[in-house]
Amino acid sequence: MNSLPNSFRSGPDARGHFGIFGGRFVAETLMPLILDLEKAYTEARADAAFQRDMAGYRKDYIGRPSPLYFAERLTEHLRDISAASGRAGGAKVYLKREELNHTGSHKVNNVLGQILVARRMGKKRIIAETGAGQHGVATATLCARFGLECVVYMGAVDVARQEPNVIRMEMLGAKVVPVQSGTRTLKDAMNEALRDWVTNVHNTFYCIGTVAGPHPYPMMVRDFQSIIGDETRAQMQEAEGRLPDSLIACIGGGSNAMGLFHPFLDDSSVEIFGVEAAGHGLDKLHAASLTGGRPGVLHGNRTYLLMNDDGQIQDAHSISAGLDYPGIGPEHSWLHETGRVTYLSATDEEALSAFQLLSRLEGIIPALESAHAIARVVELAPERPKDHLMVVNLSGRGDKDVPQVGDILKGRRK
Amino acid sequence: MTTRIDTRFAELKKQGRSAFVTFLMGGDPDPATSLAIIKALPKAGADIIEIGMPFTDPMADGPAVQAAGRRALNAGMTVTRTLQMIHDFRKGEGSTPVVLMGYYNPIYIYGVEKFLTDAKAAGVDGLIVVDLPPEEDSELCIPAMKAGLNFIRLATPTTDDKRLPAVLANTSGFVYYVSITGITGSAAADSTAVGAAVARIKRHTTLPVCVGFGIRTADAARGIAERSDGAVVGSALVDALSGSLDAEGKATAKTVNAVADLAAALAAGVRSARQAAE
């Protein structure tokens, strides 16, 4: 394990590294553009007008702040579980309601920031990759709002299982390109987006959907998503007069988690949990890069990846298209190795159960991605005392998953 | 330290002509056929041989090279087998330089030091690693130079005069100018623009400048060879190979010749450039 830093919030270094992770592993064609982007973002970040602009759109277009909601019935249910096992505990569970954002997930926080940067850079054409389609929908939405051309790459498998979002993107004026190469999921969509960017580098801005890719993307996306944690801090102070005791969020690339976690990394009293997708099980097909992978280099950064002994990237699997990725953001890899964040996993089945549990107890249909986090809350909360304050990030709503989950449940009733 | 690449360019300079550089994916469509093809290339007129190391996620490759990589992986190609193939090639061929081209992850997982030692021992002369820009030189470029291997860098139309010195700083062997912004096998290179770009790069370096991407015919190869120190052809050769395969993607009796014949035609184009230029 690395020696612990004074602050967990100071990364990355000037070359974009979090410990050994991160960096800029891209083709030369892209390097000048990435250096331009780094410069543009550094200037934007320090520019009060940019921050003011972003704050305005966050409030009036996205609908922020998103509520921090005390999930009373879920809490009672988990206290019953605790009591039944003789523990008499059960944390107070709060949901950070990112699913109430315009477009239905946390993705819009990042896209807004990147589109404002793209506008500063004079870029008229935006490309994006998407898995579940939430990032694609957010990108298509902001492109419509600002009159920018939008092309979204999506694996052909994901196009089939996330049809509602494909229709939404097209309604918003975006061109959705089904990617037929490789495993036809998120990683291949990212390869295809990179190929587009290499080809159209003169007029195109690549809006990456998670805290991965070459520096400065992992840092920039984290900064844009940190609004989640910043608001949670203030809202918990207001609700309970103190910081939460634990945070929990699902992880694919890890942007919703990074956004919630980052403002709390230096608060040693706060336990932090990330939940990866264990798919069919950790000994079978899954998407748990930290639990089942090792450090390697893909898509512009060094991070934990699922791969074979020859360094070839392996297929990931998750019921949730948004988590179905063989890698993870580099800052998570670093937080894993330093031990600051504990990474757990949840299987497809556990996520499905949690999906139904939250729907029925709270009247909130979560995204399958977020259901992975709920699945671990169901285990963690009953073990904690009653005065324990747990915040789970509800990263997105489940509208997009309704047809897919409906089919699965219908199949089981037969 | 003089490498096979340096020696080859010195010979070509004496002959007053440009290099014909071939690219094929190692192990495509299977390791045995791939070895037979690269053995045929020097006779067909290849001055330098680039061999791709297949990778599952080749982010800068076009459809033809992607498919070639997939065929090779499906046929069981690995880093170890790629190095073994070079070793077998070297048994009968001591002078044609071999450059390995690929992505960093398979090398990183193999182990950088072990890879450099084994590559040198197998008879590899240079490396092109697409996703290692100068900003990441400490990963492989500097160790490769120390191990006596050339690290060949790509320069592109987006590499401006300000950035060129950084790109060229640790480059050796030759500079590979990518004539288009795009993936392999896409748009055709414009030879006039290429001439200007080569002249621009040559203001910054004494290294030979070879040009690739978008060269598909003997005429195009001649046009590029007239304006540079070498023409690199990849996708057209890969297409010739894939066109010779059977319905299941397996090699046929035609496969080796299909590639060698096209290579010979392209080599003739490059060799005629000297006369054309005179």
XYZ file of C-alpha atoms in Angstrom:
692
model
C 0.000 0.000 0.000
C 1.156 3.534 -0.774
C 2.070 5.837 2.092
C -0.948 7.948 2.923
C -1.052 11.502 1.620
C -1.820 14.593 3.717
C -4.924 15.109 1.671
C -6.938 12.736 -0.461
C -8.284 15.705 -2.405
C -5.104 17.151 -3.907
C -4.798 14.896 -6.950
C -4.011 14.609 -9.723
C -0.424 15.867 -10.061
C 0.591 18.171 -12.914
C 0.898 15.217 -15.314
C -2.524 13.910 -14.435
C -1.475 11.077 -12.140
C -3.200 9.786 -9.010
C -0.322 7.716 -7.637
C 0.579 5.427 -10.545
C -2.898 5.819 -12.065
C -4.240 8.261 -14.639
C -1.909 9.861 -17.184
C -2.345 10.567 -20.891
C -2.075 7.432 -23.019
C -3.446 8.590 -26.355
C -2.432 8.815 -30.007
C -0.304 11.804 -30.988
C -3.139 13.233 -33.121
C -5.126 13.854 -29.938
C -2.337 15.191 -27.730
C -2.407 18.805 -28.949
C -6.161 18.861 -28.404
C -5.913 17.362 -24.944
C -3.321 19.972 -23.999
C -5.654 22.689 -25.359
C -8.500 21.258 -23.319
C -6.400 21.205 -20.168
C -5.543 24.872 -20.709
C -9.148 25.832 -21.475
C -10.446 24.000 -18.424
C -7.797 25.479 -16.124
C -8.791 28.963 -17.309
C -12.515 28.249 -17.048
C -12.191 26.881 -13.541
C -10.560 30.092 -12.382
C -13.039 32.306 -14.214
C -15.813 33.708 -12.017
C -18.043 34.282 -15.074
C -17.806 30.589 -16.012
C -18.681 29.532 -12.474
C -21.580 31.996 -12.384
C -22.868 30.693 -15.714
C -22.673 27.114 -14.505
C -24.410 27.925 -11.226
C -27.253 29.570 -13.164
C -27.823 26.583 -15.460
C -27.536 24.183 -12.532
C -30.328 25.972 -10.727
C -32.724 26.815 -13.532
C -32.066 24.158 -16.176
C -30.990 21.062 -14.217
C -33.103 21.858 -11.167
C -30.418 21.791 -8.517
C -29.922 21.396 -5.673
C -31.283 17.877 -5.784
C -33.007 16.914 -2.514
C -31.409 14.874 0.235
C -34.353 12.702 1.176
C -34.765 10.692 4.377
C -35.967 7.274 3.210
C -38.195 6.548 6.170
C -39.827 3.321 5.034
C -36.553 1.851 3.754
C -34.955 2.777 7.081
C -37.802 1.100 9.018
C -37.514 -1.999 6.840
C -33.776 -2.262 7.474
C -34.300 -1.694 11.210
C -36.738 -4.609 11.189
C -34.052 -6.762 9.568
C -31.580 -5.620 12.191
C -34.013 -6.387 15.019
C -34.845 -9.795 13.573
C -31.185 -10.732 13.791
C -30.945 -9.441 17.347
C -28.806 -6.409 16.584
C -31.370 -3.664 17.299
C -29.592 -1.248 14.980
C -30.272 0.094 11.528
C -28.789 3.272 10.112
C -30.858 6.249 9.087
C -30.763 6.059 5.296
C -30.838 9.192 3.162
C -31.088 9.227 -0.619
C -29.296 11.908 -2.615
C -31.865 12.388 -5.350
C -29.748 12.779 -8.510
C -32.509 10.988 -10.381
C -34.613 14.142 -10.069
C -32.199 16.133 -12.229
C -33.371 17.166 -15.679
C -32.734 14.144 -17.987
C -32.993 11.764 -15.048
C -29.500 11.204 -13.730
C -26.279 12.730 -12.408
C -24.824 12.696 -15.924
C -26.185 16.145 -16.734
C -23.931 17.773 -14.087
C -20.847 16.777 -16.041
C -22.245 17.386 -19.498
C -23.266 20.936 -18.601
C -19.718 21.680 -17.479
C -18.091 20.129 -20.530
C -20.459 21.818 -22.970
C -19.707 25.183 -21.404
C -15.985 24.444 -21.822
C -16.567 23.302 -25.430
C -18.355 26.597 -26.131
C -15.398 28.549 -24.731
C -13.159 26.548 -27.091
C -15.398 27.368 -30.067
C -16.238 23.717 -30.808
C -19.449 23.172 -32.763
C -19.567 19.380 -32.936
C -19.910 17.233 -29.827
C -19.362 13.479 -29.678
C -20.056 11.183 -26.760
C -20.126 7.504 -25.881
C -22.870 5.993 -23.823
C -23.739 2.691 -22.176
C -27.160 2.931 -20.560
C -27.804 6.033 -22.613
C -28.076 8.478 -19.696
C -24.874 10.250 -20.672
C -26.038 10.239 -24.286
C -29.387 11.742 -23.336
C -27.731 14.417 -21.214
C -25.324 15.263 -24.043
C -28.102 15.345 -26.647
C -30.112 17.594 -24.330
C -27.381 20.165 -23.741
C -26.451 20.113 -27.441
C -30.069 20.903 -28.271
C -30.073 23.679 -25.681
C -26.938 25.284 -27.133
C -27.496 24.468 -30.810
C -24.553 22.094 -31.231
C -24.252 19.077 -33.523
C -24.339 15.863 -31.475
C -23.190 12.345 -32.359
C -23.532 9.590 -29.762
C -21.755 6.223 -30.022
C -23.528 3.337 -28.357
C -22.811 -0.392 -28.479
C -25.346 -2.283 -30.596
C -26.173 -4.517 -27.598
C -26.934 -1.453 -25.491
C -29.006 0.120 -28.280
C -31.235 -2.949 -28.051
C -31.559 -3.040 -24.245
C -31.934 0.713 -23.709
C -34.362 1.583 -26.479
C -36.249 4.323 -24.578
C -33.049 6.347 -24.279
C -32.164 5.832 -27.952
C -35.557 7.265 -28.886
C -35.036 10.202 -26.528
C -31.624 11.015 -28.017
C -33.021 10.954 -31.517
C -35.951 13.171 -30.493
C -33.441 15.638 -29.112
C -31.768 15.813 -32.508
C -28.711 13.646 -31.862
C -27.390 11.039 -34.248
C -27.031 7.682 -32.464
C -24.420 5.397 -34.038
C -24.763 1.708 -33.065
C -21.263 0.246 -32.651
C -20.862 -3.250 -34.064
C -17.210 -3.877 -33.167
C -15.855 -5.923 -30.247
C -18.402 -6.807 -27.583
C -20.780 -4.102 -28.878
C -21.043 -2.461 -25.450
C -19.665 0.608 -23.701
C -15.939 -0.050 -24.184
C -16.421 -0.416 -27.923
C -18.525 2.745 -28.010
C -15.585 4.513 -26.343
C -13.127 3.099 -28.920
C -15.393 4.289 -31.710
C -15.764 7.745 -30.184
C -11.969 7.975 -29.935
C -11.682 6.986 -33.610
C -14.176 9.700 -34.528
C -12.232 12.221 -32.457
C -8.923 11.260 -34.112
C -10.607 11.806 -37.478
C -12.489 15.043 -36.744
C -10.135 16.575 -34.247
C -10.287 20.058 -35.858
C -13.912 20.830 -34.975
C -14.962 18.174 -32.473
C -15.176 18.104 -28.693
C -15.289 14.689 -27.030
C -17.631 14.809 -24.055
C -16.507 11.833 -21.942
C -19.215 10.512 -19.639
C -17.235 9.360 -16.641
C -14.150 10.035 -14.517
C -11.914 8.137 -16.946
C -9.914 8.837 -20.098
C -6.768 10.914 -20.521
C -5.973 13.792 -18.157
C -7.695 16.260 -17.655
C -10.950 14.280 -18.062
C -10.891 12.321 -14.769
C -10.203 15.538 -12.837
C -12.606 17.703 -14.846
C -15.521 15.268 -14.645
C -14.902 14.800 -10.918
C -14.950 18.555 -10.394
C -18.259 18.900 -12.250
C -19.796 16.008 -10.291
C -18.510 17.200 -6.910
C -21.623 19.364 -6.666
C -23.294 16.137 -5.439
C -21.033 15.847 -2.403
C -20.921 19.587 -1.776
C -24.709 19.756 -1.602
C -24.897 16.589 0.519
C -22.540 18.159 3.047
C -24.635 21.270 3.408
C -27.952 19.403 3.352
C -26.881 16.912 6.017
C -25.676 19.756 8.211
C -29.092 21.324 7.855
C -31.025 18.085 8.446
C -28.946 16.545 11.227
C -26.447 19.211 12.253
C -23.441 17.073 11.387
C -21.640 15.141 8.682
C -22.929 11.779 7.491
C -21.237 8.676 8.902
C -21.148 6.754 5.657
C -21.536 7.279 1.929
C -22.334 4.679 -0.664
C -22.615 4.777 -4.455
C -22.502 2.450 -7.435
C -19.428 2.343 -9.673
C -19.087 1.735 -13.384
C -16.563 4.316 -14.514
C -17.415 5.884 -11.183
C -18.488 9.479 -11.819
C -21.547 9.620 -9.557
C -19.506 8.001 -6.790
C -16.544 10.332 -7.278
C -18.890 13.308 -7.180
C -20.404 12.224 -3.869
C -17.138 11.030 -2.314
C -14.658 13.726 -3.231
C -15.788 16.532 -0.890
C -15.658 14.030 2.031
C -12.341 12.285 1.336
C -10.473 14.194 4.035
C -13.177 13.668 6.676
C -11.762 10.595 8.368
C -14.993 9.994 10.328
C -16.869 9.307 7.095
C -16.823 5.689 5.897
C -16.999 5.477 2.118
C -18.194 2.542 0.012
C -18.222 2.040 -3.751
C -20.255 -0.812 -5.240
C -19.120 -2.493 -8.436
C -21.243 -4.743 -10.638
C -20.602 -8.413 -9.865
C -22.801 -9.487 -12.790
C -23.392 -13.237 -12.750
C -20.889 -13.534 -9.865
C -17.250 -12.645 -9.249
C -16.142 -16.107 -10.382
C -18.183 -15.742 -13.586
C -18.817 -12.842 -15.989
C -18.846 -9.505 -14.154
C -17.780 -5.865 -14.388
C -15.943 -5.513 -11.058
C -12.608 -4.060 -12.213
C -11.161 -3.396 -8.765
C -12.216 -6.700 -7.256
C -11.372 -8.856 -10.265
C -8.878 -6.831 -12.314
C -5.402 -5.346 -12.121
C -3.643 -2.170 -13.267
C -3.291 -1.693 -17.009
C -3.608 0.973 -19.704
C -6.747 1.570 -21.758
C -8.710 4.529 -23.112
C -6.052 7.049 -22.244
C -5.384 6.164 -18.619
C -3.752 3.641 -16.329
C -6.291 2.052 -14.047
C -7.679 -1.284 -12.865
C -8.934 -3.310 -15.825
C -10.399 -6.715 -16.518
C -7.925 -8.470 -18.784
C -6.265 -11.774 -19.547
C -2.614 -12.719 -18.939
C -1.627 -11.298 -22.349
C -2.995 -7.827 -21.577
C -6.044 -8.285 -23.794
C -9.141 -6.590 -22.403
C -11.852 -8.995 -21.304
C -15.576 -8.726 -21.722
C -17.406 -7.184 -18.827
C -20.946 -8.103 -17.930
C -23.620 -6.371 -15.909
C -27.389 -6.372 -16.105
C -26.955 -2.615 -16.024
C -25.629 -1.197 -19.290
C -24.187 1.771 -17.426
C -21.883 -0.408 -15.313
C -20.921 -2.796 -18.108
C -17.345 -1.539 -18.542
C -14.056 -3.412 -17.943
C -12.343 -0.424 -16.320
C -12.868 2.265 -13.689
C -11.792 5.860 -13.203
C -8.115 6.152 -12.149
C -8.853 8.104 -8.972
C -10.936 5.170 -7.734
C -7.987 2.835 -8.406
C -5.856 5.101 -6.258
C -8.482 5.367 -3.493
C -8.724 1.573 -3.557
C -4.972 1.093 -3.174
C -4.667 3.740 -0.452
C -7.560 2.080 1.358
C -9.526 5.324 1.774
C -12.580 3.906 0.023
C -13.882 0.361 0.476
C -15.055 -1.242 -2.743
C -17.755 -3.890 -2.610
C -19.837 -5.496 -5.326
C -23.420 -6.561 -6.005
C -24.658 -9.167 -8.469
C -27.344 -8.756 -11.134
C -29.778 -10.648 -8.900
C -29.047 -8.500 -5.854
C -29.510 -5.364 -7.941
C -32.842 -6.633 -9.274
C -34.084 -7.311 -5.742
C -32.973 -3.883 -4.570
C -34.639 -2.319 -7.622
C -37.960 -3.833 -6.551
C -37.437 -3.101 -2.872
C -36.899 0.621 -3.340
C -39.743 0.866 -5.836
C -42.210 -0.699 -3.434
C -41.039 0.884 -0.186
C -40.389 4.424 -1.306
C -42.265 4.844 -4.572
C -38.974 5.538 -6.304
C -37.963 3.358 -9.256
C -34.159 3.527 -9.297
C -31.852 3.019 -12.257
C -30.421 -0.513 -12.276
C -27.030 1.152 -11.729
C -28.164 2.807 -8.483
C -29.886 -0.428 -7.409
C -26.380 -1.932 -7.008
C -25.679 0.606 -4.270
C -29.074 -0.042 -2.638
C -28.247 -3.771 -2.645
C -25.280 -3.159 -0.343
C -27.199 -0.650 1.815
C -29.545 -3.513 2.613
C -26.602 -5.339 4.208
C -24.612 -2.442 5.655
C -27.386 -0.383 7.248
C -28.753 -3.138 9.581
C -25.215 -3.616 10.953
C -24.858 0.041 11.891
C -26.349 1.697 14.998
C -29.569 3.690 14.840
C -27.812 7.056 15.067
C -25.652 6.234 12.039
C -26.327 8.544 9.076
C -25.919 6.795 5.728
C -26.196 8.568 2.386
C -26.736 6.554 -0.770
C -26.429 8.261 -4.104
C -29.489 7.615 -6.221
C -27.601 8.321 -9.417
C -30.485 7.894 -11.843
C -34.092 6.941 -12.249
C -35.227 3.615 -13.617
C -37.541 4.703 -16.438
C -34.998 3.508 -19.002
C -34.834 0.100 -17.288
C -38.568 -0.488 -17.046
C -38.849 -2.485 -20.316
C -35.751 -4.587 -19.488
C -36.740 -5.347 -15.881
C -40.357 -5.865 -16.972
C -39.270 -8.536 -19.452
C -37.161 -10.311 -16.828
C -39.978 -10.309 -14.249
C -42.567 -11.359 -16.827
C -40.305 -14.259 -17.841
C -40.174 -15.418 -14.227
C -43.935 -15.314 -13.751
C -44.453 -17.756 -16.616
C 24.577 2.941 -31.608
C 23.818 1.992 -35.213
C 20.734 -0.129 -35.689
C 19.486 -2.100 -38.680
C 17.130 0.813 -39.365
C 20.009 3.313 -39.498
C 21.975 0.971 -41.768
C 19.017 0.487 -44.090
C 18.408 4.221 -44.509
C 22.128 4.789 -45.120
C 22.018 2.172 -47.927
C 18.885 3.722 -49.426
C 20.471 7.147 -49.347
C 23.395 5.749 -51.356
C 20.929 4.300 -53.835
C 19.120 7.627 -53.915
C 15.684 6.259 -53.217
C 12.966 6.126 -50.616
C 12.040 3.165 -48.430
C 9.059 0.909 -48.975
C 7.682 0.098 -45.535
C 5.054 -2.619 -45.126
C 2.632 -3.134 -42.266
C 0.769 -6.351 -41.514
C -0.815 -7.644 -38.347
C 1.316 -10.320 -36.684
C -0.523 -13.635 -36.588
C -3.071 -12.676 -39.253
C -4.837 -14.874 -40.259
C -2.830 -17.457 -38.272
C 0.746 -17.531 -36.939
C 2.143 -19.938 -39.600
C 0.722 -18.040 -42.586
C 1.756 -14.747 -41.053
C 5.353 -15.980 -40.766
C 5.298 -17.180 -44.385
C 4.074 -13.734 -45.482
C 6.717 -11.756 -43.650
C 9.383 -14.121 -44.955
C 8.189 -13.303 -48.490
C 8.257 -9.529 -47.981
C 11.984 -8.733 -48.381
C 12.030 -10.542 -51.725
C 8.890 -8.635 -52.759
C 10.765 -5.403 -52.155
C 9.950 -4.389 -48.586
C 12.781 -2.307 -47.143
C 11.374 -2.187 -43.619
C 8.755 -4.505 -42.112
C 6.286 -3.292 -39.513
C 4.412 -5.971 -37.622
C 1.326 -5.185 -35.619
C 0.868 -6.684 -32.179
C -2.845 -7.445 -31.947
C -4.891 -5.747 -29.232
C -8.562 -6.092 -28.362
C -9.139 -2.327 -28.243
C -7.158 -0.626 -31.019
C -8.479 2.926 -30.706
C -6.617 4.408 -33.688
C -7.164 1.588 -36.176
C -9.695 1.444 -38.970
C -11.986 -1.498 -39.739
C -9.458 -3.466 -41.861
C -6.705 -3.432 -39.248
C -9.207 -4.007 -36.424
C -10.491 -7.108 -38.202
C -6.924 -8.305 -38.785
C -6.200 -7.970 -35.077
C -9.301 -9.923 -34.225
C -8.362 -12.716 -36.650
C -4.911 -12.891 -35.075
C -6.266 -12.982 -31.517
C -8.785 -15.636 -32.486
C -5.900 -17.667 -33.925
C -4.174 -17.509 -30.532
C -1.644 -14.731 -31.164
C 0.052 -13.353 -28.048
C 3.003 -11.077 -27.329
C 5.178 -14.154 -26.740
C 4.163 -15.666 -30.082
C 4.743 -12.367 -31.887
C 8.301 -12.293 -30.557
C 8.749 -15.959 -31.481
C 7.616 -15.139 -35.012
C 10.271 -12.419 -35.351
C 12.838 -14.874 -33.989
C 11.836 -17.405 -36.684
C 11.911 -14.716 -39.378
C 15.432 -13.704 -38.330
C 16.745 -17.244 -38.903
C 16.852 -16.578 -42.631
C 16.992 -12.795 -42.749
C 19.556 -10.592 -41.072
C 19.306 -7.216 -42.742
C 15.641 -6.150 -43.125
C 14.647 -4.073 -40.112
C 11.594 -5.152 -38.164
C 9.482 -2.653 -36.260
C 6.760 -3.764 -33.851
C 3.685 -1.566 -33.780
C 0.928 -1.777 -31.222
C -0.686 -0.497 -28.061
C 0.899 -0.251 -24.652
C -1.212 -2.537 -22.447
C 0.028 -5.930 -23.742
C 3.638 -4.697 -23.344
C 2.934 -3.302 -19.878
C 1.407 -6.584 -18.771
C 4.253 -8.618 -20.332
C 6.629 -6.405 -18.308
C 8.563 -3.534 -19.898
C 12.096 -4.738 -19.063
C 11.375 -8.337 -20.022
C 9.684 -7.202 -23.226
C 12.666 -5.076 -24.268
C 15.145 -7.870 -23.509
C 13.080 -10.471 -25.364
C 12.316 -8.181 -28.309
C 15.984 -7.327 -28.761
C 16.935 -11.000 -28.534
C 14.272 -11.911 -31.111
C 15.712 -9.443 -33.603
C 13.314 -6.516 -33.273
C 14.822 -3.173 -34.250
C 12.223 -0.597 -33.368
C 8.923 0.062 -31.635
C 5.908 2.172 -32.484
C 3.450 2.355 -29.622
C 0.406 4.318 -30.660
C -0.824 5.346 -27.228
C 2.472 6.515 -25.723
C 2.938 10.228 -26.473
C 6.142 12.029 -25.378
C 4.352 12.960 -22.141
C 4.644 9.285 -21.147
C 8.245 8.753 -22.368
C 9.428 7.344 -19.075
C 7.131 4.323 -19.523
C 8.811 2.684 -22.513
C 10.581 5.137 -24.822
C 13.555 5.891 -22.563
C 14.027 2.234 -21.474
C 13.804 1.156 -25.144
C 16.521 3.593 -26.167
C 18.720 2.251 -23.367
C 18.063 -1.288 -24.588
C 19.252 -0.361 -28.089
C 15.856 -0.306 -29.765
C 14.643 2.605 -31.859
C 11.494 4.271 -30.569
C 9.708 5.613 -33.614
C 7.231 8.369 -33.011
C 4.219 9.346 -35.015
C 3.903 12.972 -36.068
C 0.534 14.115 -37.398
C -1.037 17.151 -39.061
C -2.010 18.335 -35.571
C 1.621 18.253 -34.407
C 2.497 21.923 -34.932
C 5.938 23.540 -34.955
C 5.656 24.290 -31.281
C 5.027 20.656 -30.400
C 7.367 19.012 -32.933
C 10.546 19.374 -30.828
C 8.854 17.496 -27.964
C 7.743 14.736 -30.328
C 11.175 14.446 -31.918
C 13.226 14.712 -28.722
C 13.514 10.990 -28.016
C 12.624 9.673 -31.466
C 15.168 7.572 -33.318
C 15.308 5.394 -36.437
C 12.832 7.446 -38.415
C 9.827 9.705 -37.969
C 6.508 8.237 -39.042
C 4.361 11.030 -40.424
C 0.668 10.163 -40.339
C -0.572 12.031 -43.393
C -4.154 12.432 -42.264
C -5.982 13.022 -39.022
C -7.890 9.800 -38.859
C -7.773 6.090 -38.441
C -5.789 3.657 -40.572
C -7.153 2.878 -44.002
C -9.340 5.976 -44.263
C -8.945 8.989 -46.568
C -6.228 9.101 -49.224
C -3.172 11.200 -48.525
C -2.739 14.399 -50.536
C 0.832 14.207 -51.817
C 1.260 17.983 -52.147
C 0.260 18.574 -48.532
C 2.485 15.657 -47.555
C 5.452 17.267 -49.296
C 4.979 20.477 -47.330
C 4.563 18.565 -44.065
C 7.710 16.501 -44.653
C 9.669 19.659 -45.418
C 8.344 21.192 -42.195
C 9.390 18.171 -40.114
C 12.800 18.111 -41.771
C 13.435 21.632 -40.538
C 13.389 20.111 -37.041
C 15.283 16.830 -37.543
C 17.912 14.996 -39.556
C 16.024 11.709 -39.159
C 14.401 10.115 -42.230
C 10.676 10.894 -42.508
C 8.381 8.095 -43.701
C 4.754 8.726 -44.521
C 1.802 6.441 -43.990
C -1.997 6.214 -43.845
C -4.080 6.346 -47.002
C -1.559 4.890 -49.504
C -3.221 2.112 -51.518
C -1.721 1.996 -55.025
C 1.672 1.924 -56.720
C 1.005 5.421 -58.077
C 0.151 6.779 -54.673
C 3.218 5.073 -53.218
C 5.382 6.715 -55.900
C 3.827 10.123 -55.169
C 4.634 9.804 -51.485
C 8.082 8.306 -52.062
C 9.026 11.305 -54.220
C 8.285 13.632 -51.334
C 9.610 11.660 -48.366
C 12.146 9.101 -47.207
C 9.659 6.270 -47.241
C 6.091 5.210 -47.948
C 4.275 3.012 -45.425
C 1.471 0.777 -46.674
C -0.707 -1.161 -44.260
C -4.459 -1.340 -44.822
C -4.115 -2.102 -48.569
C -1.908 -5.121 -47.772
C -4.270 -6.208 -44.994
C -7.177 -5.938 -47.449
C -5.291 -8.071 -49.994
C -4.746 -10.648 -47.275
C -8.360 -10.674 -46.108
C -9.562 -10.865 -49.720
C -7.684 -14.137 -50.145
C -9.280 -15.884 -47.158
C -11.992 -18.508 -47.378
C -15.539 -18.032 -46.129
C -14.462 -18.897 -42.566
C -11.623 -16.406 -42.588
C -8.933 -19.071 -42.915
C -5.842 -18.829 -45.120
C -5.958 -20.343 -48.601
C -3.256 -21.341 -51.089
C -3.509 -17.796 -52.500
C -2.940 -15.882 -49.271
C 0.840 -15.502 -49.200
C 1.056 -14.564 -52.873
C -1.868 -12.152 -52.672
C 0.099 -10.074 -50.181
C 3.506 -10.591 -51.796
C 2.230 -9.652 -55.269
C 0.677 -6.407 -54.058
C 3.832 -5.648 -52.064
C 5.925 -6.173 -55.211
C 3.704 -3.799 -57.197
C 3.864 -1.147 -54.466
C 7.627 -1.617 -54.158
C 7.956 -1.028 -57.893
C 5.989 2.186 -57.453
C 8.306 3.357 -54.687
C 11.417 2.382 -56.659
C 10.203 4.252 -59.728
C 9.986 7.426 -57.673
C 13.688 8.074 -58.031
C 13.403 8.168 -61.822
C 10.249 10.242 -61.556
C 11.993 12.712 -59.291
C 15.039 13.029 -61.527
